[in-house]
Short mmCIF file of C-alpha atoms in Angstrom, two decimals:
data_model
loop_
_atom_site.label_atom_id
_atom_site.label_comp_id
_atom_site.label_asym_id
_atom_site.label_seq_id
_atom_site.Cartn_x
_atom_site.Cartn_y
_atom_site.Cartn_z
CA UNK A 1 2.19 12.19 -4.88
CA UNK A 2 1.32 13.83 -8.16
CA UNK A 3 2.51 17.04 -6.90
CA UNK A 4 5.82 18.38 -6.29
CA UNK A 5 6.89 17.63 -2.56
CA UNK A 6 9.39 19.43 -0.73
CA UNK A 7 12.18 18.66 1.29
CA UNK A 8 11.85 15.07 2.69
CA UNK A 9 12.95 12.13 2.24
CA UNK A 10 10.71 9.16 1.60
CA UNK A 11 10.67 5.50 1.26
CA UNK A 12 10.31 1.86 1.62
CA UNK A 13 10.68 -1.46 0.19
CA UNK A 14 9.10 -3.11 -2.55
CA UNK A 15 9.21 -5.77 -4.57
CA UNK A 16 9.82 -6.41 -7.91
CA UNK A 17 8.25 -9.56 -10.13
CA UNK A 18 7.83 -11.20 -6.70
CA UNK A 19 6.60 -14.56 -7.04
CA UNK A 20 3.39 -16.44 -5.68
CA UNK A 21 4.17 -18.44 -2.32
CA UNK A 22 4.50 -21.41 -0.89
CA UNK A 23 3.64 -21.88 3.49
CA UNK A 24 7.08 -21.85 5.07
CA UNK A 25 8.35 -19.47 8.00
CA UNK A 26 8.71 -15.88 7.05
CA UNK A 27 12.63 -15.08 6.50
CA UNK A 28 14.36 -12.99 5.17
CA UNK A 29 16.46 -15.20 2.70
CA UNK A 30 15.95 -14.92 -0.94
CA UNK A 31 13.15 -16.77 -2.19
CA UNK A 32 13.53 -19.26 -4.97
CA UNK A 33 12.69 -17.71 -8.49
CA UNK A 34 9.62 -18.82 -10.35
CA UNK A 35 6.17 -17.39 -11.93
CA UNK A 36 3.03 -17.64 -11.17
CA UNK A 37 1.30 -20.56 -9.00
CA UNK A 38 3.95 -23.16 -9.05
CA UNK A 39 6.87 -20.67 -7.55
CA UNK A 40 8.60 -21.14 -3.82
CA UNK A 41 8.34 -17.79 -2.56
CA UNK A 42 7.03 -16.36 0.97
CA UNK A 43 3.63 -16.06 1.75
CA UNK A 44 2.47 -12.70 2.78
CA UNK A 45 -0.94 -12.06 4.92
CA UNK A 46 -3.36 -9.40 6.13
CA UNK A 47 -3.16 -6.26 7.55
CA UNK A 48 -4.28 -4.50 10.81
CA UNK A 49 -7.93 -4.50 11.82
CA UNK A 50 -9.83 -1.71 13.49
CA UNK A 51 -8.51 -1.27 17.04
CA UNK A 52 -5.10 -1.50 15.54
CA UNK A 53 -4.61 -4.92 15.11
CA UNK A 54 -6.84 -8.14 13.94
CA UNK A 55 -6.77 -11.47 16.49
CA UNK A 56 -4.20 -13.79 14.61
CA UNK A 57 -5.94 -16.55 13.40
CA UNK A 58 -3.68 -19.30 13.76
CA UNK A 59 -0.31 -19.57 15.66
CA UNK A 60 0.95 -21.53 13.32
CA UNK A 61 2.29 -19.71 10.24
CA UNK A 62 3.20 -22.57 8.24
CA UNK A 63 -0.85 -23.07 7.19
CA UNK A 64 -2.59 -21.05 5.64
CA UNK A 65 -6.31 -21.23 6.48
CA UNK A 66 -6.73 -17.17 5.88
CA UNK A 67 -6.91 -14.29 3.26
CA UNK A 68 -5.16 -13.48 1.59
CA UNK A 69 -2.16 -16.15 1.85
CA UNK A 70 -1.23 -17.05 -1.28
CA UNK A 71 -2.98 -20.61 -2.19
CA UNK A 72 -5.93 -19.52 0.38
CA UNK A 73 -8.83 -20.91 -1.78
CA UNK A 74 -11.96 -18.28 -1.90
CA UNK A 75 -14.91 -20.37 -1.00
CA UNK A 76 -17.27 -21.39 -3.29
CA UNK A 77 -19.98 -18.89 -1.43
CA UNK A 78 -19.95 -16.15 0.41
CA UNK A 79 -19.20 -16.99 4.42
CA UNK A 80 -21.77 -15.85 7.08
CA UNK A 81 -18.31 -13.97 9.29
CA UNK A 82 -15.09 -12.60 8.59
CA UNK A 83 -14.20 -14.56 11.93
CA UNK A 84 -10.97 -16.40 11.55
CA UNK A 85 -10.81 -14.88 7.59
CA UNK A 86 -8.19 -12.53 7.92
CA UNK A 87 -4.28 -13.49 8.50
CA UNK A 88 -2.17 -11.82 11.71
CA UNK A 89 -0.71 -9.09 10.41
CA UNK A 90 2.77 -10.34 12.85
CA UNK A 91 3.64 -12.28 9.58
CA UNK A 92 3.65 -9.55 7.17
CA UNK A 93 6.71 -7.48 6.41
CA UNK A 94 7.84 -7.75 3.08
CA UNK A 95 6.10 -7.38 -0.22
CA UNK A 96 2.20 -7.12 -0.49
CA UNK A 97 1.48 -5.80 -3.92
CA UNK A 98 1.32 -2.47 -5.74
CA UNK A 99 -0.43 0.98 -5.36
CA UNK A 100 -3.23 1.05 -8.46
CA UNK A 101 -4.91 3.98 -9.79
CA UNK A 102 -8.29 4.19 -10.88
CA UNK A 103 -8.60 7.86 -12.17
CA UNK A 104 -9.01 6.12 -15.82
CA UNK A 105 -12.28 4.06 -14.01
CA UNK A 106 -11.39 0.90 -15.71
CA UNK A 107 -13.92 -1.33 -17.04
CA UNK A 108 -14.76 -4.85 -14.89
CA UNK A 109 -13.09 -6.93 -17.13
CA UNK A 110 -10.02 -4.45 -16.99
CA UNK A 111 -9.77 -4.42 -13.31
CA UNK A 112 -10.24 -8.64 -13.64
CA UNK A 113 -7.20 -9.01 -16.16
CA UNK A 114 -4.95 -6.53 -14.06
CA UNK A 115 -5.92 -8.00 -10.55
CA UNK A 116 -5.13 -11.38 -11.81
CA UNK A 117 -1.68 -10.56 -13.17
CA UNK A 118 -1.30 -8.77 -9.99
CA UNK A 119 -1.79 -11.90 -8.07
CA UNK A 120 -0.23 -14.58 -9.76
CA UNK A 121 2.86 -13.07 -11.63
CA UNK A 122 3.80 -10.98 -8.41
CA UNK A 123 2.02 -12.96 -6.09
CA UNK A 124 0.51 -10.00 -4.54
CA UNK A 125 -1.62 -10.02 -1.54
CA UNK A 126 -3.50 -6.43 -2.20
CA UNK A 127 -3.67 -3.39 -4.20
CA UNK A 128 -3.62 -0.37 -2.53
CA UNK A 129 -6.11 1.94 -4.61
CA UNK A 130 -4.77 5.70 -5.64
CA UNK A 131 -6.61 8.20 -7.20
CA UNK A 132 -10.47 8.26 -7.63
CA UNK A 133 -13.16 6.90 -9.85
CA UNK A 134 -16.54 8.67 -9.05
CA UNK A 135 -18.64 6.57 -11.61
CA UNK A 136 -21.68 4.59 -10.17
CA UNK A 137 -20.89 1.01 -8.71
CA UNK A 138 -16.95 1.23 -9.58
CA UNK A 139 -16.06 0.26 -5.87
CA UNK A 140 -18.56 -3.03 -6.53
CA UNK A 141 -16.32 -3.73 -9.76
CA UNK A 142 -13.07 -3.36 -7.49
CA UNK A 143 -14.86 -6.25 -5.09
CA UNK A 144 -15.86 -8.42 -7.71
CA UNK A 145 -12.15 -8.36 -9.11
CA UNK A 146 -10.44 -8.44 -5.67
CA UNK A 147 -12.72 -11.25 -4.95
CA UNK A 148 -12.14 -13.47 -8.36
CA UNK A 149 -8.23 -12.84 -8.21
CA UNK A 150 -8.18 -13.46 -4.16
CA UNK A 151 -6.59 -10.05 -3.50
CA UNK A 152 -7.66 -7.26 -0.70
CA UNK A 153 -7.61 -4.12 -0.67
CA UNK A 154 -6.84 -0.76 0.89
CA UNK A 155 -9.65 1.34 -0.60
CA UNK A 156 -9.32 5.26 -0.22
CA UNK A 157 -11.05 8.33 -0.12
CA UNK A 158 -9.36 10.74 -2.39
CA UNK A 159 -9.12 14.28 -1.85
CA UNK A 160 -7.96 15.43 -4.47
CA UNK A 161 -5.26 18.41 -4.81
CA UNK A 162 -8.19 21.26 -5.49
CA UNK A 163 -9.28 21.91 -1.73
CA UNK A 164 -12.53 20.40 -3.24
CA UNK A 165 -15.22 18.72 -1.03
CA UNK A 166 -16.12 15.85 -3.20
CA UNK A 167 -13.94 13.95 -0.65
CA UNK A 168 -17.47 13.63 1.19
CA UNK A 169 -19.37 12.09 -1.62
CA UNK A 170 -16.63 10.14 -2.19
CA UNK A 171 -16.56 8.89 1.30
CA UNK A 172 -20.61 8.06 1.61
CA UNK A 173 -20.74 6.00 -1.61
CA UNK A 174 -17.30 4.09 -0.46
CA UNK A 175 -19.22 3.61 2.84
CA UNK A 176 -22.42 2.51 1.10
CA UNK A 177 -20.78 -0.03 -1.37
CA UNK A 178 -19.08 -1.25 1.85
CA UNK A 179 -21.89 -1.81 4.38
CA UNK A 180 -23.97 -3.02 1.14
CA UNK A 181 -22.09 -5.45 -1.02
CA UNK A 182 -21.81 -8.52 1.31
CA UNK A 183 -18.58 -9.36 -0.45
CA UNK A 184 -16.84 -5.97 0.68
CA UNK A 185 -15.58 -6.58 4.33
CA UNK A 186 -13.89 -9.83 3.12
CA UNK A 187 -11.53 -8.14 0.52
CA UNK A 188 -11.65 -4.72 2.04
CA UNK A 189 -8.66 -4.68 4.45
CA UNK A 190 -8.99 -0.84 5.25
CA UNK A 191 -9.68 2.48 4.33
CA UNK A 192 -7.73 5.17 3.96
CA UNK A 193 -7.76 8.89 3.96
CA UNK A 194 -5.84 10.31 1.26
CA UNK A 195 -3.60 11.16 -0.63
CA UNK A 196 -1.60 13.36 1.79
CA UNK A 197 -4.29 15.44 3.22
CA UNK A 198 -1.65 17.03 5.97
CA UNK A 199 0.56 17.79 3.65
CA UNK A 200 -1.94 19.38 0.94
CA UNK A 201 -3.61 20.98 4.00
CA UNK A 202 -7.04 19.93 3.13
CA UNK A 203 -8.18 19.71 6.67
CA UNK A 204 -6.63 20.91 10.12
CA UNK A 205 -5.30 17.64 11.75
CA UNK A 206 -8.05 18.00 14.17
CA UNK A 207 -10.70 17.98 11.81
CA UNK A 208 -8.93 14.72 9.96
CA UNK A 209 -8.77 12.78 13.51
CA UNK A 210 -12.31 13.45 14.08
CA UNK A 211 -13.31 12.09 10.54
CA UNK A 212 -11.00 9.10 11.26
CA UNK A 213 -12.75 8.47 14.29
CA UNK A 214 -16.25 9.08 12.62
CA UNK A 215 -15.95 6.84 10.01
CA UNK A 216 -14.27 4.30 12.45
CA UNK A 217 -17.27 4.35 13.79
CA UNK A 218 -19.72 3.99 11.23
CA UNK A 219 -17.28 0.82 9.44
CA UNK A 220 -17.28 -0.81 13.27
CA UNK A 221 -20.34 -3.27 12.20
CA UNK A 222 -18.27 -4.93 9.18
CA UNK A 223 -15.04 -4.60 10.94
CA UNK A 224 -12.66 -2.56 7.99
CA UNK A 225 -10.38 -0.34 9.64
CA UNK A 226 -9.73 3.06 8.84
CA UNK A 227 -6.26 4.77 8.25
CA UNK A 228 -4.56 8.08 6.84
CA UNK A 229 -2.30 7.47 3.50
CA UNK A 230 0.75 10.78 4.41
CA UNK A 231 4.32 11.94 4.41
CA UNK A 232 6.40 12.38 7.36
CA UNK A 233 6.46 15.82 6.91
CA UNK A 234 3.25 15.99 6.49
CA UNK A 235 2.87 15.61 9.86
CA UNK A 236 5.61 17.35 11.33
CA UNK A 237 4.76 20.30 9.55
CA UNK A 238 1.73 19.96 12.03
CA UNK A 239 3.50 19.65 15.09
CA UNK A 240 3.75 16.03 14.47
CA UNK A 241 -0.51 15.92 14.40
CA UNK A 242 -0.27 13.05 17.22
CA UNK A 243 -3.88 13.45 17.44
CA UNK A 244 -4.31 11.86 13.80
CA UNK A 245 -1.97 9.11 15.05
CA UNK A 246 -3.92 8.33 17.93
CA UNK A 247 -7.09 8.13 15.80
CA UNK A 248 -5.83 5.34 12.88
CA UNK A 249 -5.87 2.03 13.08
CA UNK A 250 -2.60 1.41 11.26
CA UNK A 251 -0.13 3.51 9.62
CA UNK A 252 -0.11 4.01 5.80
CA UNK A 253 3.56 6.22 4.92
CA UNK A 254 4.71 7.52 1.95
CA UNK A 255 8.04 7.15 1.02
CA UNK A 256 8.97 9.01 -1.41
CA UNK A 257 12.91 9.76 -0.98
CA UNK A 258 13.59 11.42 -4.33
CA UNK A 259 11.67 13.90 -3.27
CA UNK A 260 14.11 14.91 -0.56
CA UNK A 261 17.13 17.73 -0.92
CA UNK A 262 19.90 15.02 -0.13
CA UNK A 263 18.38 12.61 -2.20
CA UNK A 264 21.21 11.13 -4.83
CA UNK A 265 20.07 7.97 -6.53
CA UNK A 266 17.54 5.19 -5.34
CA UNK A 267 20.31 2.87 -4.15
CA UNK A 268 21.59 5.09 -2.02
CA UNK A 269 18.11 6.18 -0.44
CA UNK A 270 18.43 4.07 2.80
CA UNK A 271 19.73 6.85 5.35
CA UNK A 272 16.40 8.99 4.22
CA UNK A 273 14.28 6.04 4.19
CA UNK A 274 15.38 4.78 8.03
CA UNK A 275 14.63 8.53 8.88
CA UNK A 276 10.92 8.96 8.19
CA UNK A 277 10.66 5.39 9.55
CA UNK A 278 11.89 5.47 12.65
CA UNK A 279 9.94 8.93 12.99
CA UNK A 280 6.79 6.51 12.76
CA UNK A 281 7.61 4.35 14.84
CA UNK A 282 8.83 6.72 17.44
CA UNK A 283 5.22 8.40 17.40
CA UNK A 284 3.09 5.17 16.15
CA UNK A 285 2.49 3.43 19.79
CA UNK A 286 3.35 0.42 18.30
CA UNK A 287 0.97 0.61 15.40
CA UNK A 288 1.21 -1.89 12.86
CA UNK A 289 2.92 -0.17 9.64
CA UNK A 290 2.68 -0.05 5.81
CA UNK A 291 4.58 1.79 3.03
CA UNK A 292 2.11 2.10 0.69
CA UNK A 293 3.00 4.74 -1.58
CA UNK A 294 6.97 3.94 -2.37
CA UNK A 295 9.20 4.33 -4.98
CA UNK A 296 11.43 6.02 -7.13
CA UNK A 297 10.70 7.95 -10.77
CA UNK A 298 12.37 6.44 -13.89
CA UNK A 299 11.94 9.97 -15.08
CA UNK A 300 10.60 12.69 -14.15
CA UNK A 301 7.56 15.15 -15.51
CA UNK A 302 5.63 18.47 -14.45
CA UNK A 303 4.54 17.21 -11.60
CA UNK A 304 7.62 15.02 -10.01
CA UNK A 305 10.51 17.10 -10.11
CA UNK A 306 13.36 16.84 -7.94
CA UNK A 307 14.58 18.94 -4.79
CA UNK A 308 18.23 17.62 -5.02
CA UNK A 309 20.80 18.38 -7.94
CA UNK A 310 22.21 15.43 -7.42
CA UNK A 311 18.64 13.14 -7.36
CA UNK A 312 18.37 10.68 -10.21
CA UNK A 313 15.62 9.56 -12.35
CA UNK A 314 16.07 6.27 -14.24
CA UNK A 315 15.55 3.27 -14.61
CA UNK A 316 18.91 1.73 -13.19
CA UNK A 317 18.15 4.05 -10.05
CA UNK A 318 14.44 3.01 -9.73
CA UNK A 319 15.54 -0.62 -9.84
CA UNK A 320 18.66 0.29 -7.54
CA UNK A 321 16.27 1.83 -4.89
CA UNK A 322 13.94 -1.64 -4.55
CA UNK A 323 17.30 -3.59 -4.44
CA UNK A 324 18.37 -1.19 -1.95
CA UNK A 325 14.98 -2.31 -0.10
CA UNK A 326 15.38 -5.90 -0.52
CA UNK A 327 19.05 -6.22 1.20
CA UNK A 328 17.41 -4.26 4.24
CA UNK A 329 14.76 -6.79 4.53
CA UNK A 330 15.96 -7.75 7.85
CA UNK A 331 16.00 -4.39 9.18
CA UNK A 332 12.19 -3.83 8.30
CA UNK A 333 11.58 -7.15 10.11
CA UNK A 334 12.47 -5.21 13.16
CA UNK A 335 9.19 -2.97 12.99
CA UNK A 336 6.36 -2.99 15.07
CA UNK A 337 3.88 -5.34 15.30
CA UNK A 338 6.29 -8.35 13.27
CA UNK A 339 7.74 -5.68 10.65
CA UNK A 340 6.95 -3.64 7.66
CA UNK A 341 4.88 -4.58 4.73
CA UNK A 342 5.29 -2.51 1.78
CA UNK A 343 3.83 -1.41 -1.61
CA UNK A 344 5.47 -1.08 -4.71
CA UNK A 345 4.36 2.26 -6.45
CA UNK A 346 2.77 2.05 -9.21
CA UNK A 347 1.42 -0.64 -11.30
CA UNK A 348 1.79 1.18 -14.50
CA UNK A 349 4.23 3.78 -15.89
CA UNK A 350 0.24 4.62 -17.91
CA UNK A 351 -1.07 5.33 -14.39
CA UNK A 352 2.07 7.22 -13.08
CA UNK A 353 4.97 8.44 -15.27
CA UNK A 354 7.97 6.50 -14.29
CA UNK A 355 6.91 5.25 -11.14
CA UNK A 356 5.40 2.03 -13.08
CA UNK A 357 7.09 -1.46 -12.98
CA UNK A 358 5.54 -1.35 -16.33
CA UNK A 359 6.37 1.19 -18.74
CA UNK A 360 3.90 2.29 -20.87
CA UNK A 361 3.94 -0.74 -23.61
CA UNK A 362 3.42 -3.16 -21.11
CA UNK A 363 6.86 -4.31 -20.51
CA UNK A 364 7.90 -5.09 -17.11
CA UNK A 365 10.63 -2.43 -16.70
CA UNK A 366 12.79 -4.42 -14.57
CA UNK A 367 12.55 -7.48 -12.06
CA UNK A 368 14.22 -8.95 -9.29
CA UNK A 369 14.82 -12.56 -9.63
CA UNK A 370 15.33 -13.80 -6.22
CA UNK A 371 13.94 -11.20 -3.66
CA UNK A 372 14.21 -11.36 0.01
CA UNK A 373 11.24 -11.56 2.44
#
């Protein structure tokens, strides 16, 4: 996403100082506002397993006996299964938390602070990881955080926009800390492939569904499903690359609609976001779905520059764009598989200029006070 994409248009909801939850039916009414762990919002839960989709674990939404529901408690010791630990992904289809990057490989206690704040101002239920740390044990300080703040994760294997290979190493010590740290598989919700290898052409779509399926294979033992993290157009510029859908366990989109030549200002982004979406689900069998990487820029820089005259970076239209997302919650619920989570990208204007719900002092750069979902 650090690159300039052409014509597309991209995105998906998010959420904006989203508060912890409370167990009541999913809706899509506004939630009561409120910070931290004594709020009334909606309680958001896990994502597709390998095969596509995880057994739910209880029909009964209104408890919540599984990670990572908002007052799940993390036991006191590490359990001997993940049977029965994850929620149904059928209840999830709002707001799960925010696309984090790692590139500055924070320190443990860094990771700890931002996890937390994460979780209980936002009452997140993951971080999607961006970007790529290659320093010794950084995925173990990842677990330990997700772990202490009661968050999963959707790890990745970063690629990079050089046409490198240290994907691969990348890949084998992710694979290592995951079949190795016994606390892994229980905040590790899924891997994924990225970021936007089909569109950056770092592998043939054939080659990609084969190292899907590969590493689908070699993650089957502690159950974390593997995904792709891509544009629309990244596929279609591939002749739609059905075999990569066919391979994934889930689908991870970008939506990214400033990107795209009739894109205006985020408010008015819905038309380009329904597009790309109803492309997925047209080709996605009924996979469950996830906009992971989804926003709009506050401003722009070398490497996010528009493809429309008329495409607006600011703050009011950044905010505009998630409110956009938020009155269209009940449209998402319509998606496959009980509807479409999303991920608010990024964290920190620091990690991504503009994209940040923080801007670079640490102020929250907006906030919705009652959002829907």
């Amino acid at each position: 996403m650090t690159h300039t994409l052409s014509a597309l248009g991209f995105l998906l909801l998010l959420y904006l100082d989203l508060v912890s939850a409370h167990h009541v039916s999913r809706s899509c009414d506004p939630h009561s506002s409120g910070s931290g762990n004594n709020s009334t919002g909606q309680p958001l839960s896990g994502v597709s397993a390998g095969g596509g989709a995880p057994p739910a674990n209880s029909t009964d939404t209104s408890f919540s006996s599984c990670f990572p529901s908002a007052d799940f408690k993390m036991p006191s010791s590490i359990p001997s299964s993940t049977d029965n630990w994850w929620c149904s992904p059928d209840t999830e289809y709002a707001f799960l938390g925010f696309s984090y990057e790692v590139t500055a490989c924070q320190s443990a206690s860094k990771l700890k602070s931002d996890f937390a704040d994460i979780k209980n101002t936002f009452g997140s239920r993951y971080v999607r990881l961006y970007g790529a740390c290659d320093s010794d044990g950084f995925y173990d300080d990842i677990v330990d955080a997700a772990w202490e703040a009661g968050l999963g994760v959707h790890a990745l294997i970063w690629f990079g926009f050089d046409g490198g290979d240290q994907w691969m190493a990348r890949r084998d010590s992710l694979v290592y800390s995951l079949t190795s740290n016994p606390k892994a598989k229980f905040v590790t919700r899924g891997v994924q492939f990225g970021s936007e290898p089909l569109f950056d052409n770092v592998l043939p779509h054939s080659e990609l569904a084969s190292q899907v399926s590969s590493l689908k294979s070699t993650l089957l033992g502690v159950g974390i499903p593997v995904t792709v993290s891509e544009l629309a157009y990244g596929y279609q510029e591939r002749g739609g690359a059905q075999d990569v859908l066919d391979a994934i366990d889930f689908i991870n989109v970008h939506m990214l609609p400033f990107f795209s030549t009739n894109a205006t200002n985020g408010s008015a982004a819905w038309p380009l976001v329904e597009t790309d979406m109803n492309w997925f689900i047209q080709h996605g069998d009924g996979k469950k779905m996830y906009f992971d990487e989804n926003g709009w820029p506050s401003v722009t820089s070398p490497n996010v520059q528009p493809n429309s005259a008329l495409a607006e970076a600011s703050v009011p239209s950044e905010k505009g764009y998630f409110t956009m997302l938020d009155r269209h919650c009940k449209d998402l619920k319509q998606g496959p598989q009980g509807g479409i989570g999303w991920f608010a990208h990024i964290y920190s204007d620091n990690q991504e200029p503009g994209y940040g719900i923080y801007n670079t002092t640490g102020q929250k750069k907006f906030f919705n006070a009652n959002p829907k979902g």
